mmCIF file of C-alpha atoms and ligand atoms in Angstrom:
data_model
loop_
_atom_site.group_PDB
_atom_site.id
_atom_site.type_symbol
_atom_site.label_atom_id
_atom_site.label_comp_id
_atom_site.label_asym_id
_atom_site.label_seq_id
_atom_site.Cartn_x
_atom_site.Cartn_y
_atom_site.Cartn_z
ATOM 1 C CA UNK A 291 -0.394 -0.125 0.069
ATOM 2 C CA UNK A 292 1.095 3.720 -0.901
ATOM 3 C CA UNK A 293 0.870 4.791 2.843
ATOM 4 C CA UNK A 294 2.574 2.238 3.770
ATOM 5 C CA UNK A 295 5.280 2.826 1.428
ATOM 6 C CA UNK A 296 5.311 6.628 2.617
ATOM 7 C CA UNK A 297 6.274 5.416 6.135
ATOM 8 C CA UNK A 298 9.024 3.570 4.653
ATOM 9 C CA UNK A 299 10.776 6.092 2.965
ATOM 10 C CA UNK A 300 10.104 8.581 5.452
ATOM 11 C CA UNK A 301 11.747 6.244 8.172
ATOM 12 C CA UNK A 302 14.726 5.309 5.839
ATOM 13 C CA UNK A 303 15.249 8.581 4.753
ATOM 14 C CA UNK A 304 15.773 10.003 8.541
ATOM 15 C CA UNK A 305 17.888 6.800 9.408
ATOM 16 C CA UNK A 306 19.921 7.921 6.774
ATOM 17 C CA UNK A 307 19.985 12.111 6.586
ATOM 18 C CA UNK A 308 18.441 12.491 10.089
ATOM 19 C CA UNK A 309 16.413 15.541 11.300
ATOM 20 C CA UNK A 310 16.800 18.902 9.426
ATOM 21 C CA UNK A 311 17.791 22.000 11.361
ATOM 22 C CA UNK A 312 15.014 23.279 14.155
ATOM 23 C CA UNK A 313 13.053 25.494 12.007
ATOM 24 C CA UNK A 314 11.878 27.117 15.581
ATOM 25 C CA UNK A 315 15.107 28.111 16.868
ATOM 26 C CA UNK A 316 16.287 31.008 14.047
ATOM 27 C CA UNK A 317 13.386 32.978 12.022
ATOM 28 C CA UNK A 318 14.097 35.271 9.151
ATOM 29 C CA UNK A 319 11.705 37.268 8.382
ATOM 30 C CA UNK A 320 8.824 36.513 6.146
ATOM 31 C CA UNK A 321 9.696 39.038 3.283
ATOM 32 C CA UNK A 322 13.406 37.653 3.673
ATOM 33 C CA UNK A 323 12.586 34.121 2.980
ATOM 34 C CA UNK A 324 9.281 35.211 0.185
ATOM 35 C CA UNK A 325 12.213 37.400 -2.028
ATOM 36 C CA UNK A 326 14.843 34.405 -1.227
ATOM 37 C CA UNK A 327 12.575 31.769 -2.076
ATOM 38 C CA UNK A 328 11.464 33.724 -5.318
ATOM 39 C CA UNK A 329 15.231 34.677 -6.321
ATOM 40 C CA UNK A 330 15.876 30.879 -6.277
ATOM 41 C CA UNK A 331 13.825 30.197 -8.969
ATOM 42 C CA UNK A 332 15.301 28.229 -12.282
ATOM 43 C CA UNK A 333 19.026 29.367 -11.051
ATOM 44 C CA UNK A 334 20.968 27.465 -8.272
ATOM 45 C CA UNK A 335 21.408 27.810 -4.790
ATOM 46 C CA UNK A 336 24.953 29.646 -5.012
ATOM 47 C CA UNK A 337 23.401 32.796 -7.506
ATOM 48 C CA UNK A 338 20.564 33.263 -5.657
ATOM 49 C CA UNK A 339 22.101 33.078 -2.510
ATOM 50 C CA UNK A 340 24.562 36.179 -4.212
ATOM 51 C CA UNK A 341 21.396 38.112 -5.587
ATOM 52 C CA UNK A 342 20.193 38.291 -2.446
ATOM 53 C CA UNK A 343 22.894 39.379 -0.320
ATOM 54 C CA UNK A 344 23.302 41.798 -3.243
ATOM 55 C CA UNK A 345 19.826 43.209 -2.841
ATOM 56 C CA UNK A 346 20.651 43.247 1.087
ATOM 57 C CA UNK A 347 23.857 45.104 1.322
ATOM 58 C CA UNK A 348 22.430 47.844 -1.824
ATOM 59 C CA UNK A 349 18.948 48.574 0.336
ATOM 60 C CA UNK A 350 18.899 49.270 4.161
ATOM 61 C CA UNK A 351 15.581 47.750 4.097
ATOM 62 C CA UNK A 352 12.622 46.387 1.835
ATOM 63 C CA UNK A 353 11.161 49.778 1.971
ATOM 64 C CA UNK A 354 14.073 51.522 0.042
ATOM 65 C CA UNK A 355 14.006 48.284 -2.081
ATOM 66 C CA UNK A 356 10.528 49.392 -2.815
ATOM 67 C CA UNK A 357 10.934 52.875 -4.127
ATOM 68 C CA UNK A 358 14.478 52.205 -6.446
ATOM 69 C CA UNK A 359 14.261 52.026 -9.646
ATOM 70 C CA UNK A 360 13.560 48.939 -12.074
ATOM 71 C CA UNK A 361 17.279 49.102 -13.026
ATOM 72 C CA UNK A 362 19.058 49.097 -10.418
ATOM 73 C CA UNK A 363 17.294 46.197 -8.216
ATOM 74 C CA UNK A 364 17.661 44.513 -11.454
ATOM 75 C CA UNK A 365 21.257 45.215 -11.677
ATOM 76 C CA UNK A 366 21.477 43.819 -7.988
ATOM 77 C CA UNK A 367 19.702 40.719 -8.952
ATOM 78 C CA UNK A 368 21.036 40.132 -12.736
ATOM 79 C CA UNK A 369 23.998 37.178 -10.810
ATOM 80 C CA UNK A 370 20.448 34.448 -10.505
ATOM 81 C CA UNK A 371 18.857 35.020 -14.410
ATOM 82 C CA UNK A 372 15.574 35.841 -15.386
ATOM 83 C CA UNK A 373 16.369 39.614 -13.598
ATOM 84 C CA UNK A 374 14.154 41.307 -15.639
ATOM 85 C CA UNK A 375 10.709 39.095 -14.678
ATOM 86 C CA UNK A 376 12.403 38.576 -10.932
ATOM 87 C CA UNK A 377 12.638 42.350 -10.672
ATOM 88 C CA UNK A 378 9.653 44.184 -11.969
ATOM 89 C CA UNK A 379 7.584 40.876 -9.596
ATOM 90 C CA UNK A 380 9.548 41.712 -6.767
ATOM 91 C CA UNK A 381 9.128 45.638 -7.055
ATOM 92 C CA UNK A 382 5.367 45.452 -8.096
ATOM 93 C CA UNK A 383 4.919 42.600 -5.036
ATOM 94 C CA UNK A 384 6.407 45.117 -2.773
ATOM 95 C CA UNK A 385 4.700 47.927 -3.278
ATOM 96 C CA UNK A 386 1.145 46.161 -3.660
ATOM 97 C CA UNK A 387 1.932 45.130 0.150
ATOM 98 C CA UNK A 388 2.461 49.174 1.031
ATOM 99 C CA UNK A 389 -0.575 49.418 -0.262
ATOM 100 C CA UNK A 390 -2.463 46.604 1.210
ATOM 101 C CA UNK A 391 -1.359 46.052 4.786
ATOM 102 C CA UNK A 392 0.487 49.468 5.317
ATOM 103 C CA UNK A 393 3.604 48.031 5.977
ATOM 104 C CA UNK A 394 6.353 45.394 4.885
ATOM 105 C CA UNK A 395 6.176 43.815 8.467
ATOM 106 C CA UNK A 396 4.779 40.691 7.345
ATOM 107 C CA UNK A 397 5.149 38.997 10.613
ATOM 108 C CA UNK A 398 1.135 39.813 11.509
ATOM 109 C CA UNK A 399 0.935 36.575 8.773
ATOM 110 C CA UNK A 400 2.337 34.094 11.597
ATOM 111 C CA UNK A 401 -1.023 34.166 12.972
ATOM 112 C CA UNK A 402 -2.685 32.774 10.108
ATOM 113 C CA UNK A 403 -4.133 29.563 9.231
ATOM 114 C CA UNK A 404 -1.901 27.881 7.073
ATOM 115 C CA UNK A 405 -4.669 28.021 4.056
ATOM 116 C CA UNK A 406 -5.367 31.955 4.933
ATOM 117 C CA UNK A 407 -1.204 31.990 4.378
ATOM 118 C CA UNK A 408 -1.315 30.326 1.112
ATOM 119 C CA UNK A 409 -4.281 32.712 0.150
ATOM 120 C CA UNK A 410 -2.629 35.858 0.823
ATOM 121 C CA UNK A 411 0.034 35.741 -1.076
ATOM 122 C CA UNK A 412 -0.975 33.577 -4.047
ATOM 123 C CA UNK A 413 -2.340 37.173 -4.841
ATOM 124 C CA UNK A 414 1.246 38.036 -6.173
ATOM 125 C CA UNK A 415 2.466 37.863 -9.684
ATOM 126 C CA UNK A 416 5.593 35.007 -9.465
ATOM 127 C CA UNK A 417 4.819 33.466 -6.386
ATOM 128 C CA UNK A 418 3.511 30.209 -5.753
ATOM 129 C CA UNK A 419 2.489 27.127 -3.665
ATOM 130 C CA UNK A 420 6.106 26.314 -3.457
ATOM 131 C CA UNK A 421 7.310 29.968 -2.115
ATOM 132 C CA UNK A 422 4.890 29.988 -0.053
ATOM 133 C CA UNK A 423 5.574 26.715 1.512
ATOM 134 C CA UNK A 424 9.041 27.860 2.324
ATOM 135 C CA UNK A 425 7.617 30.751 3.860
ATOM 136 C CA UNK A 426 5.615 28.695 6.047
ATOM 137 C CA UNK A 427 8.395 26.338 6.881
ATOM 138 C CA UNK A 428 11.685 28.660 7.104
ATOM 139 C CA UNK A 429 9.594 31.742 8.526
ATOM 140 C CA UNK A 430 7.048 30.825 10.499
ATOM 141 C CA UNK A 431 8.332 27.106 12.179
ATOM 142 C CA UNK A 432 5.451 25.442 10.614
ATOM 143 C CA UNK A 433 5.198 22.140 8.866
ATOM 144 C CA UNK A 434 5.108 21.959 5.052
ATOM 145 C CA UNK A 435 5.962 20.478 1.872
ATOM 146 C CA UNK A 436 7.583 22.469 -0.712
ATOM 147 C CA UNK A 437 7.690 20.595 -3.746
ATOM 148 C CA UNK A 438 11.005 21.288 -5.794
ATOM 149 C CA UNK A 439 12.439 19.657 -8.854
ATOM 150 C CA UNK A 440 14.132 16.823 -6.736
ATOM 151 C CA UNK A 441 10.769 16.160 -4.398
ATOM 152 C CA UNK A 442 9.304 15.643 -7.412
ATOM 153 C CA UNK A 443 11.339 13.673 -9.198
ATOM 154 C CA UNK A 444 12.088 11.369 -6.691
ATOM 155 C CA UNK A 445 8.797 11.076 -5.231
ATOM 156 C CA UNK A 446 7.292 9.956 -9.342
ATOM 157 C CA UNK A 447 10.147 7.240 -9.250
ATOM 158 C CA UNK A 448 9.515 5.854 -6.202
ATOM 159 C CA UNK A 449 5.636 5.151 -7.607
ATOM 160 C CA UNK A 450 4.469 7.634 -4.854
ATOM 161 C CA UNK A 451 2.804 10.162 -7.032
ATOM 162 C CA UNK A 452 2.247 9.950 -10.665
ATOM 163 C CA UNK A 453 2.343 13.400 -11.727
ATOM 164 C CA UNK A 454 3.898 15.365 -14.753
ATOM 165 C CA UNK A 455 4.141 19.106 -12.868
ATOM 166 C CA UNK A 456 5.114 19.838 -9.161
ATOM 167 C CA UNK A 457 2.035 21.471 -8.417
ATOM 168 C CA UNK A 458 0.513 18.113 -9.378
ATOM 169 C CA UNK A 459 2.785 16.115 -6.845
ATOM 170 C CA UNK A 460 2.085 18.621 -4.611
ATOM 171 C CA UNK A 461 -1.681 18.093 -4.782
ATOM 172 C CA UNK A 462 -1.126 14.527 -4.642
ATOM 173 C CA UNK A 463 0.854 14.325 -1.511
ATOM 174 C CA UNK A 464 -1.635 16.328 -0.068
ATOM 175 C CA UNK A 465 -3.139 14.908 3.181
ATOM 176 C CA UNK A 466 -0.941 11.858 2.623
ATOM 177 C CA UNK A 467 2.354 12.907 4.831
ATOM 178 C CA UNK A 468 1.957 11.944 8.655
ATOM 179 C CA UNK A 469 1.273 15.504 10.845
ATOM 180 C CA UNK A 470 4.702 16.448 11.514
ATOM 181 C CA UNK A 471 6.953 14.967 8.885
ATOM 182 C CA UNK A 472 6.125 17.274 5.491
ATOM 183 C CA UNK A 473 9.260 19.420 6.377
ATOM 184 C CA UNK A 474 11.335 16.677 7.372
ATOM 185 C CA UNK A 475 10.160 14.769 4.305
ATOM 186 C CA UNK A 476 10.846 17.783 1.982
ATOM 187 C CA UNK A 477 14.606 18.403 3.396
ATOM 188 C CA UNK A 478 15.777 14.541 3.066
ATOM 189 C CA UNK A 479 14.194 14.139 0.146
ATOM 190 C CA UNK A 480 16.059 17.269 -1.497
ATOM 191 C CA UNK A 481 19.174 15.729 -0.203
ATOM 192 C CA UNK A 482 18.370 12.329 -1.782
ATOM 193 C CA UNK A 483 17.407 13.763 -4.918
ATOM 194 C CA UNK A 484 20.996 16.085 -4.914
ATOM 195 C CA UNK A 485 22.898 13.020 -3.964
ATOM 196 C CA UNK A 486 21.609 9.504 -4.669
ATOM 197 C CA UNK A 487 18.339 9.495 -6.581
ATOM 198 C CA UNK A 488 19.920 12.335 -9.349
ATOM 199 C CA UNK A 489 18.393 13.638 -12.746
ATOM 200 C CA UNK A 490 20.935 12.078 -14.304
ATOM 201 C CA UNK A 491 22.927 8.815 -13.586
ATOM 202 C CA UNK A 492 21.017 8.246 -10.018
ATOM 203 C CA UNK A 493 23.136 5.865 -8.352
ATOM 204 C CA UNK A 494 20.578 2.714 -7.634
ATOM 205 C CA UNK A 495 23.350 0.034 -7.035
ATOM 206 C CA UNK A 496 23.993 2.062 -3.790
ATOM 207 C CA UNK A 497 20.475 3.205 -3.043
ATOM 208 C CA UNK A 498 18.672 2.217 0.072
ATOM 209 C CA UNK A 499 15.596 2.685 -1.112
ATOM 210 C CA UNK A 500 16.023 0.245 -3.942
ATOM 211 C CA UNK A 501 13.537 -2.609 -3.034
ATOM 212 C CA UNK A 502 10.411 0.145 -2.263
ATOM 213 C CA UNK A 503 11.186 2.092 -6.158
ATOM 214 C CA UNK A 504 9.061 1.510 -8.982
ATOM 215 C CA UNK A 505 11.499 3.303 -10.984
ATOM 216 C CA UNK A 506 11.701 1.351 -14.589
ATOM 217 C CA UNK A 507 15.262 1.592 -15.019
ATOM 218 C CA UNK A 508 16.000 1.394 -11.985
ATOM 219 C CA UNK A 509 17.768 -2.385 -12.782
ATOM 220 C CA UNK A 510 20.030 -0.529 -15.884
ATOM 221 C CA UNK A 511 21.255 2.193 -13.232
ATOM 222 C CA UNK A 512 22.142 -0.551 -10.992
ATOM 223 C CA UNK A 513 24.882 -1.955 -13.151
ATOM 224 C CA UNK A 514 26.678 1.520 -13.200
ATOM 225 C CA UNK A 515 28.732 2.038 -9.972
ATOM 226 C CA UNK A 516 28.909 4.896 -8.963
ATOM 227 C CA UNK A 517 31.005 6.919 -6.544
ATOM 228 C CA UNK A 518 28.989 8.294 -3.191
ATOM 229 C CA UNK A 519 29.631 11.396 -1.997
ATOM 230 C CA UNK A 520 27.130 12.124 0.921
ATOM 231 C CA UNK A 521 27.679 15.172 2.130
ATOM 232 C CA UNK A 522 27.915 16.815 -1.393
ATOM 233 C CA UNK A 523 25.821 20.033 -2.317
ATOM 234 C CA UNK A 524 23.833 20.158 0.236
ATOM 235 C CA UNK A 525 23.624 23.886 0.415
ATOM 236 C CA UNK A 526 20.098 25.085 1.020
ATOM 237 C CA UNK A 527 20.107 28.597 0.371
ATOM 238 C CA UNK A 528 16.829 29.044 2.867
ATOM 239 C CA UNK A 529 19.045 27.395 5.914
ATOM 240 C CA UNK A 530 21.545 30.209 5.588
ATOM 241 C CA UNK A 531 19.674 33.762 5.346
HETATM 242 S S1 LIG B 289 16.618 3.183 -6.814
HETATM 243 FE FE1 LIG B 289 17.243 4.646 -7.939
HETATM 244 S S2 LIG B 289 15.497 5.345 -9.180
HETATM 245 FE FE2 LIG B 289 14.675 4.399 -7.362
HETATM 246 S S3 LIG B 289 14.895 6.111 -5.892
HETATM 247 FE FE3 LIG B 289 17.307 4.649 -5.986
HETATM 248 S S4 LIG B 289 18.030 6.344 -6.887
HETATM 249 FE FE4 LIG B 289 16.044 6.482 -7.059
#
């Protein structure tokens, strides 16, 4: 049964990668996480982290960024790609928020129900389910399940969902993950997807989820020996802002 397989996957991932950092100890601001996650779309963690720190160094606060010219914003984030769209989305969002709430301190949203946070933030262009799920975890200390490209790929290979987009994967997983395990599963699936179940040449030969996996080509990849580097490439921007 899918749910017992899911529980086993959660357990084995936890045994291998452990628990993620405690998201209640240090919480960056809602807007910091929102903008950092927005910048991370379609680029590497390293580039989006550079763009985020450029913004923070250039503007003493987000109100100043809201007043800045589009070119100035674009210049700050050009290192992370799609800077035209991202700078426009950020500027419009900041100004709309000032109009809507009279402030850019969005900490009042921490009191909202989870569904209300999704509803509220989805109104802004360029802000989707994944970004809001990251805000819930990293700025609000809640349990949520952001689905990025790694999470989407791994869950499909394991056969726990059968979808063609991260949004549909998010929807199919909704209600299936045991209470309190969403953030942990998200974090461990990213580490697993980066280091073992890689997009190209997955390391099926050393995979501890092999018997649970439904990926048709797993026996082909099992014959390929590849080195494992458990700690490689685990930098996650949201754990570092
Ligand atoms: S067996 Fe291969 S495809 Fe399946 S989860 Fe493991 S690494 Fe991924």
